[in-house]
Short mmCIF file of C-alpha atoms in Angstrom, two decimals:
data_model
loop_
_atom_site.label_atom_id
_atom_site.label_comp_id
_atom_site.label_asym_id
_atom_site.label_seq_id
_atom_site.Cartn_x
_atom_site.Cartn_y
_atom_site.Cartn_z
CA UNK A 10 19.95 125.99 45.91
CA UNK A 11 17.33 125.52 48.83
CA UNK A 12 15.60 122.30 48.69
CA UNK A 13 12.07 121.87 49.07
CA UNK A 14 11.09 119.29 51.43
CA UNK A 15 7.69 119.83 51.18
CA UNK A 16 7.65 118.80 46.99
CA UNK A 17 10.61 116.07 47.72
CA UNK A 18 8.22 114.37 50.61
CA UNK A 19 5.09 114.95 48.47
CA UNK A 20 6.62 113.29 45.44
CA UNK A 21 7.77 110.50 47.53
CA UNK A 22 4.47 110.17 48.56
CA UNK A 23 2.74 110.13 45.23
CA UNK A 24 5.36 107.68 43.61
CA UNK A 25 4.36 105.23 46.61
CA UNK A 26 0.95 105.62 46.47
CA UNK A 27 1.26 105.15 42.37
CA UNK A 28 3.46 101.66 43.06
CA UNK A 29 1.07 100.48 45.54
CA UNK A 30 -1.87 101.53 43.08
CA UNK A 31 0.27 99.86 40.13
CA UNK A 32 0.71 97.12 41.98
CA UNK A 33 -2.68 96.71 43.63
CA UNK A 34 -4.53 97.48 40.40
CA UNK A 35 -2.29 96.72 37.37
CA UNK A 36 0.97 94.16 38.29
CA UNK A 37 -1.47 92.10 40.62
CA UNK A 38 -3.90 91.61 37.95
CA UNK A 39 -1.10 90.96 35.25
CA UNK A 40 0.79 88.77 37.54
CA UNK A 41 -2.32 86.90 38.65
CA UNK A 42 -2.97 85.85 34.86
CA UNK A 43 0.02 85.23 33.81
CA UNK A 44 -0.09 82.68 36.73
CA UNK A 45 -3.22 81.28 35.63
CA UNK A 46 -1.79 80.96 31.97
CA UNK A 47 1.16 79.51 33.14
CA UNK A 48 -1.21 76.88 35.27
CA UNK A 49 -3.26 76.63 31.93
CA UNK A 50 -0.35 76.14 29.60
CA UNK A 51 1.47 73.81 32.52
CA UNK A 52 -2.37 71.54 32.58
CA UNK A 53 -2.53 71.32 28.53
CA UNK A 54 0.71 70.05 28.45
CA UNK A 55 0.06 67.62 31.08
CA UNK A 56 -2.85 66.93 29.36
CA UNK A 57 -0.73 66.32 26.26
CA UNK A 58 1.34 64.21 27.82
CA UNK A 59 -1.12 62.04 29.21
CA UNK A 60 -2.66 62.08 25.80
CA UNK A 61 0.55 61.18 24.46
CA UNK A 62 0.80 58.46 26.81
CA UNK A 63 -2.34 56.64 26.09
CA UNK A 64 -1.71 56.89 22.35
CA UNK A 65 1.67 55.40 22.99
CA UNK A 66 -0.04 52.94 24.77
CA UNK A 67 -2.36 52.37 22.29
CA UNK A 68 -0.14 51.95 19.06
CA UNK A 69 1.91 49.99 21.90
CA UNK A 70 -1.15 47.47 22.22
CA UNK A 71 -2.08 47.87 18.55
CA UNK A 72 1.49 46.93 17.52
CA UNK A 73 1.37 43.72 19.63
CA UNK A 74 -1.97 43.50 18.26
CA UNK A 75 -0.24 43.21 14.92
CA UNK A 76 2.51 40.88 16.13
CA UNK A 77 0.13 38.58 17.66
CA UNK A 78 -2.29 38.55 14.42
CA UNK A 79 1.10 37.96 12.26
CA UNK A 80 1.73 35.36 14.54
CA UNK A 81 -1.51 33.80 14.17
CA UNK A 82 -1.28 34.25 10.50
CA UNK A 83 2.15 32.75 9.85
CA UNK A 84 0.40 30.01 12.30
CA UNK A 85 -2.45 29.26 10.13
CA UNK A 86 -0.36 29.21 7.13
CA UNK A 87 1.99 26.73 8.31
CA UNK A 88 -0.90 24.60 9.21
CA UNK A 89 -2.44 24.88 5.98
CA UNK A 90 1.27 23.67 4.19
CA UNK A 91 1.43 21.00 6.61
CA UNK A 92 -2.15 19.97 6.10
CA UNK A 93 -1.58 20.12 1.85
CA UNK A 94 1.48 18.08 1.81
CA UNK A 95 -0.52 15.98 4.29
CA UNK A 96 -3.01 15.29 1.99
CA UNK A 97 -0.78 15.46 -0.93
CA UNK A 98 1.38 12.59 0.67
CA UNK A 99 -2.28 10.94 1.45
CA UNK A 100 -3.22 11.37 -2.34
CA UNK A 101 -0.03 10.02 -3.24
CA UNK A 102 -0.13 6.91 -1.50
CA UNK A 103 -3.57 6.24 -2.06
CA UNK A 104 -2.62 6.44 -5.90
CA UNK A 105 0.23 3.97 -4.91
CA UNK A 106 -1.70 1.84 -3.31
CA UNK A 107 -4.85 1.61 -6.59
CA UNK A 108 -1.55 1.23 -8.87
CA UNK A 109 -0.07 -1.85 -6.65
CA UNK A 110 -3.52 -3.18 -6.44
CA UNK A 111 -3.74 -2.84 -10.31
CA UNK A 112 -0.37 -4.24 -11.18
CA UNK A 113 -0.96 -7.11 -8.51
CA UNK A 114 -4.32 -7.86 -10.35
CA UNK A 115 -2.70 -7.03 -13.67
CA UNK A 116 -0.52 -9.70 -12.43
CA UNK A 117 -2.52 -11.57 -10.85
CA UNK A 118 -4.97 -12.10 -14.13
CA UNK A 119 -1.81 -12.90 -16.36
CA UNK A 120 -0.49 -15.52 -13.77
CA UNK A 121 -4.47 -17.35 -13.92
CA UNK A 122 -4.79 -16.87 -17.57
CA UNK A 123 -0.92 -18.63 -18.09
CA UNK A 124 -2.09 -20.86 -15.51
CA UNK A 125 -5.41 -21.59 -17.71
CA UNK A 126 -3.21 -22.00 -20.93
CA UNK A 127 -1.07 -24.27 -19.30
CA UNK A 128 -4.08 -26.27 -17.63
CA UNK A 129 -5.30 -26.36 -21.27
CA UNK A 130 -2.29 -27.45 -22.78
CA UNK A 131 -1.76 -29.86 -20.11
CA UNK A 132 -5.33 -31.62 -20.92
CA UNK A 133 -4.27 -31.03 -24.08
CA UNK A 134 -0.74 -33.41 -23.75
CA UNK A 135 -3.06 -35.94 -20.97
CA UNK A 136 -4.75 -36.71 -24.29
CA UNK A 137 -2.21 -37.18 -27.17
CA UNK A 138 -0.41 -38.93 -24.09
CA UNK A 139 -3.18 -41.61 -23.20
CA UNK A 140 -3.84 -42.41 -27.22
CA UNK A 141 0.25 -42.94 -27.78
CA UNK A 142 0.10 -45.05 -24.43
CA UNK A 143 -3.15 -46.84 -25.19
CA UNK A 144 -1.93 -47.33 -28.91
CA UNK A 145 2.05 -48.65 -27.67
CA UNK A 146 0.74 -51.32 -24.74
CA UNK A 147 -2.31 -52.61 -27.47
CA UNK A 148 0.76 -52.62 -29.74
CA UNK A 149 3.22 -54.49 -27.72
CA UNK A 150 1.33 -56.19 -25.14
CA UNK A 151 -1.99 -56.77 -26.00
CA UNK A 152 -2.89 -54.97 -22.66
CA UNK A 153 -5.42 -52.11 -21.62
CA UNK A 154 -4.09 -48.92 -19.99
CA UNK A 155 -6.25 -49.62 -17.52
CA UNK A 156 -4.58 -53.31 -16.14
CA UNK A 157 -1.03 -52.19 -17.17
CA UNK A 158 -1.75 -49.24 -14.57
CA UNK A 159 -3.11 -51.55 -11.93
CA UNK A 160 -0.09 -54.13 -12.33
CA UNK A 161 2.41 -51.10 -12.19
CA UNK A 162 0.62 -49.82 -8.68
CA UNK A 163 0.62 -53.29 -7.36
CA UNK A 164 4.22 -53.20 -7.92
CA UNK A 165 4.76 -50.20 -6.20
CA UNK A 166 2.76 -51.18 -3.42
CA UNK A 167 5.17 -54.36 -3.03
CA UNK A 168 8.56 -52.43 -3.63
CA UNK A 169 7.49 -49.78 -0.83
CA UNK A 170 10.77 -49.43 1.41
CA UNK A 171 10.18 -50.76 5.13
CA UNK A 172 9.83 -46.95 6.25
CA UNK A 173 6.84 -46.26 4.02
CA UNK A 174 5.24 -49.64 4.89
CA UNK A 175 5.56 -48.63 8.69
CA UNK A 176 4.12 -45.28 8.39
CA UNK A 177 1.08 -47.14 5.54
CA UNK A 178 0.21 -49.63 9.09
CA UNK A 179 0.17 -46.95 11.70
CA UNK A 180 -1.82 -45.11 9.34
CA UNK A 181 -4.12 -48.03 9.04
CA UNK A 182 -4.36 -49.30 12.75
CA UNK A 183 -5.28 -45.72 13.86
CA UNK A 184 -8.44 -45.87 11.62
CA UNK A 185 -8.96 -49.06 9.94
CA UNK A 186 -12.46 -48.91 8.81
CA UNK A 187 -11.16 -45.82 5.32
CA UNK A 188 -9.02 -47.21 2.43
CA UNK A 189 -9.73 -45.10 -0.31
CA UNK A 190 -8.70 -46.35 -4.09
CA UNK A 191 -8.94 -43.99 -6.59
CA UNK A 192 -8.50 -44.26 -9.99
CA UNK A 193 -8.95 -42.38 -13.04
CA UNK A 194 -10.39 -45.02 -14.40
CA UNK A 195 -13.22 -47.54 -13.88
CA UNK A 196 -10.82 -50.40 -12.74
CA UNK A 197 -12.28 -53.91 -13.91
CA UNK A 198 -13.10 -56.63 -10.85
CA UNK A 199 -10.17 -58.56 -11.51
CA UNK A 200 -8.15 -55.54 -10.95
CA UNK A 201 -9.68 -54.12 -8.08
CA UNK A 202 -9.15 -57.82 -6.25
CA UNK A 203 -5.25 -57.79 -7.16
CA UNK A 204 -4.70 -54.65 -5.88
CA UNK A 205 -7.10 -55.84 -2.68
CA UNK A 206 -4.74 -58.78 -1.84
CA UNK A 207 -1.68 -56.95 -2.45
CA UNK A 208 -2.45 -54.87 0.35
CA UNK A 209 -3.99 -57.58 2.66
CA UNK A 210 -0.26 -59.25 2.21
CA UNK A 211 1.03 -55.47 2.87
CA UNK A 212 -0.68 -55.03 6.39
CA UNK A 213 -1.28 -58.43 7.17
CA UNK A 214 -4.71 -58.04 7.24
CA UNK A 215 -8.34 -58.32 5.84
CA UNK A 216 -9.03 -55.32 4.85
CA UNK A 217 -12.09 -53.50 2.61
CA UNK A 218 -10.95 -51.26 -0.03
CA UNK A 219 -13.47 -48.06 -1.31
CA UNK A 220 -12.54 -47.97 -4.61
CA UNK A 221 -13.94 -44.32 -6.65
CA UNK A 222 -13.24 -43.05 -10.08
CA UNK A 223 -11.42 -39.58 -9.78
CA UNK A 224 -10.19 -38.65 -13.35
CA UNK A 225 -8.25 -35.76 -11.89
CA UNK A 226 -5.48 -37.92 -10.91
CA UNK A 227 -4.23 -38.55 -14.57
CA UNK A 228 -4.68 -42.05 -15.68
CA UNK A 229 -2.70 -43.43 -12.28
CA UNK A 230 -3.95 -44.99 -9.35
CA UNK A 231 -4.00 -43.57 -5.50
CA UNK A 232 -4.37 -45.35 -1.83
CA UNK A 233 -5.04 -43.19 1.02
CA UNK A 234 -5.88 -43.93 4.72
CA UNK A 235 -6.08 -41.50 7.61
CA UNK A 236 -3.44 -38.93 6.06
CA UNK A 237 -0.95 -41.20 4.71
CA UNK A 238 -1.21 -41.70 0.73
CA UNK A 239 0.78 -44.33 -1.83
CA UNK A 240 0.23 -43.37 -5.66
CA UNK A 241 1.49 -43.85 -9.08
CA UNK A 242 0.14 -42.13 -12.36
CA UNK A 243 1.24 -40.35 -15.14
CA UNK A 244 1.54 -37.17 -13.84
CA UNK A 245 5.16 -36.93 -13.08
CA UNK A 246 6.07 -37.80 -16.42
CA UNK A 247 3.63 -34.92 -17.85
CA UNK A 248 4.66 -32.56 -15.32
CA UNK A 249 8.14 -32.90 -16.48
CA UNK A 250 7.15 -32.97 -20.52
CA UNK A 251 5.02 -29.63 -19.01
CA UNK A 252 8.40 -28.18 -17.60
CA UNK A 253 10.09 -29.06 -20.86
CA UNK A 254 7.37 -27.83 -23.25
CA UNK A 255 6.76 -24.28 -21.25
CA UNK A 256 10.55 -23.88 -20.90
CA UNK A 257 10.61 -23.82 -24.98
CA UNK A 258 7.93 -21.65 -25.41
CA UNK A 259 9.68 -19.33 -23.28
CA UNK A 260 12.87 -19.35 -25.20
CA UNK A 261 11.02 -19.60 -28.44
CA UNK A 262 9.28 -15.94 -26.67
CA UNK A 263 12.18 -14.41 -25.97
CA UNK A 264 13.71 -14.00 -29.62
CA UNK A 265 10.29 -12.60 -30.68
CA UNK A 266 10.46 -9.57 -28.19
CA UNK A 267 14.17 -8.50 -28.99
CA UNK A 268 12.52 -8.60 -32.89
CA UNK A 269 9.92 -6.48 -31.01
#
């Protein structure tokens, strides 16, 4: 078979020219935008993943966000416990406080008003007590209450021991001018100038006795001078008949509230 050069070169020719038109024309084109798609896709997905950065970022910030307000929350709540037990322990011993104040006053009242009953009581016995005495030395001894007191003092004042009639003159030498008498009683003259000399003899002195009524001191008789005092009356005697008498009202109490 002869070959035709001619067709074979001609051929060759046309299939180059139709690459280098396909190529100039058709794969350029083509190639050229499936670049720029591949540059499009290749910028939307960096585009998406900068997008997905800065919401990543964002929850990221909202989610500390979050933490931080929790934080703040469980903050505020602790506060506001520790402030209500605060107050609650305030309350409470503000309340303890009004009832201590209460039961001290409580206590306080019943203390005056036994101390009232007794005072009461005790004028009560100073009474029954001066009649009986009054009544017994008329009785016996044809004598007042009033002189048989004196005597009794002037007594005392001689049967001092030598370390009360030591501390009786300093007292006296450091402020000579005040001798108080008192009495509960209006002491007669003759009274008032025994009792004078016995305590003259006592300081070896002249001396000027003040003499004032002062019912207070329970039908006895009182010397004082620049802090130091020497007395005699009744009162020990009802202070222990006192002690005796409130001692049996509290036993005679204490059977009535078991009954209770």
């Amino acid at each position: 078979m002869k070959i035709n050069w001619f067709t074979v070169i001609a051929q060759v020719i046309n299939f180059l020219v139709l690459v280098w038109l396909l190529k100039k024309f058709l794969y350029k084109p083509i190639l050229s935008a499936i670049d720029e798609r591949e540059k499009k896709i290749t910028d939307k997905l960096k585009d998406a993943d900068a997008q997905k950065a800065t919401a990543q970022k964002d929850q990221d910030e909202f989610k500390k966000q979050q933490e931080d307000f929790d934080q703040q929350k469980k903050a505020l709540m602790d506060k506001a416990v520790a402030d209500a037990n605060t107050q609650k322990q305030q309350l409470m011993d503000a309340a303890k406080t009004a009832a201590d104040g209460l039961r001290t006053n409580m206590e306080k009242a019943a203390k005056e008003k036994q101390e009232n009953d007794n005072k009461a009581m005790s004028g009560k016995i100073q009474q029954q007590v001066f009649a009986i005495t009054r009544k017994a030395l008329a009785d016996i001894a044809s004598i007042s209450l009033e002189e048989q007191s004196a005597n009794t003092f002037n007594k005392h004042l001689k049967e001092l021991k030598e370390e009360e009639k030591k501390k009786f003159i300093d007292a006296f030498k450091s402020n000579s001018n005040s001798i108080l008498v008192q009495s509960a009683f209006d002491l007669p003259a003759k009274q008032q100038g025994e009792i004078n000399d016995a305590v003259n003899v006592l300081l070896s002195a002249d001396t000027h006795l003040q003499f004032k009524t002062s019912p207070e001191i329970i039908s006895g008789i009182e010397l004082s001078t620049n802090g130091y005092k020497v007395s005699w009356s009744f009162s020990e005697y009802l202070n222990s008949l006192e002690k005796n008498i409130s001692e049996t009202m509290k036993e005679n109490a204490q059977p009535e509230q078991e009954k209770k």
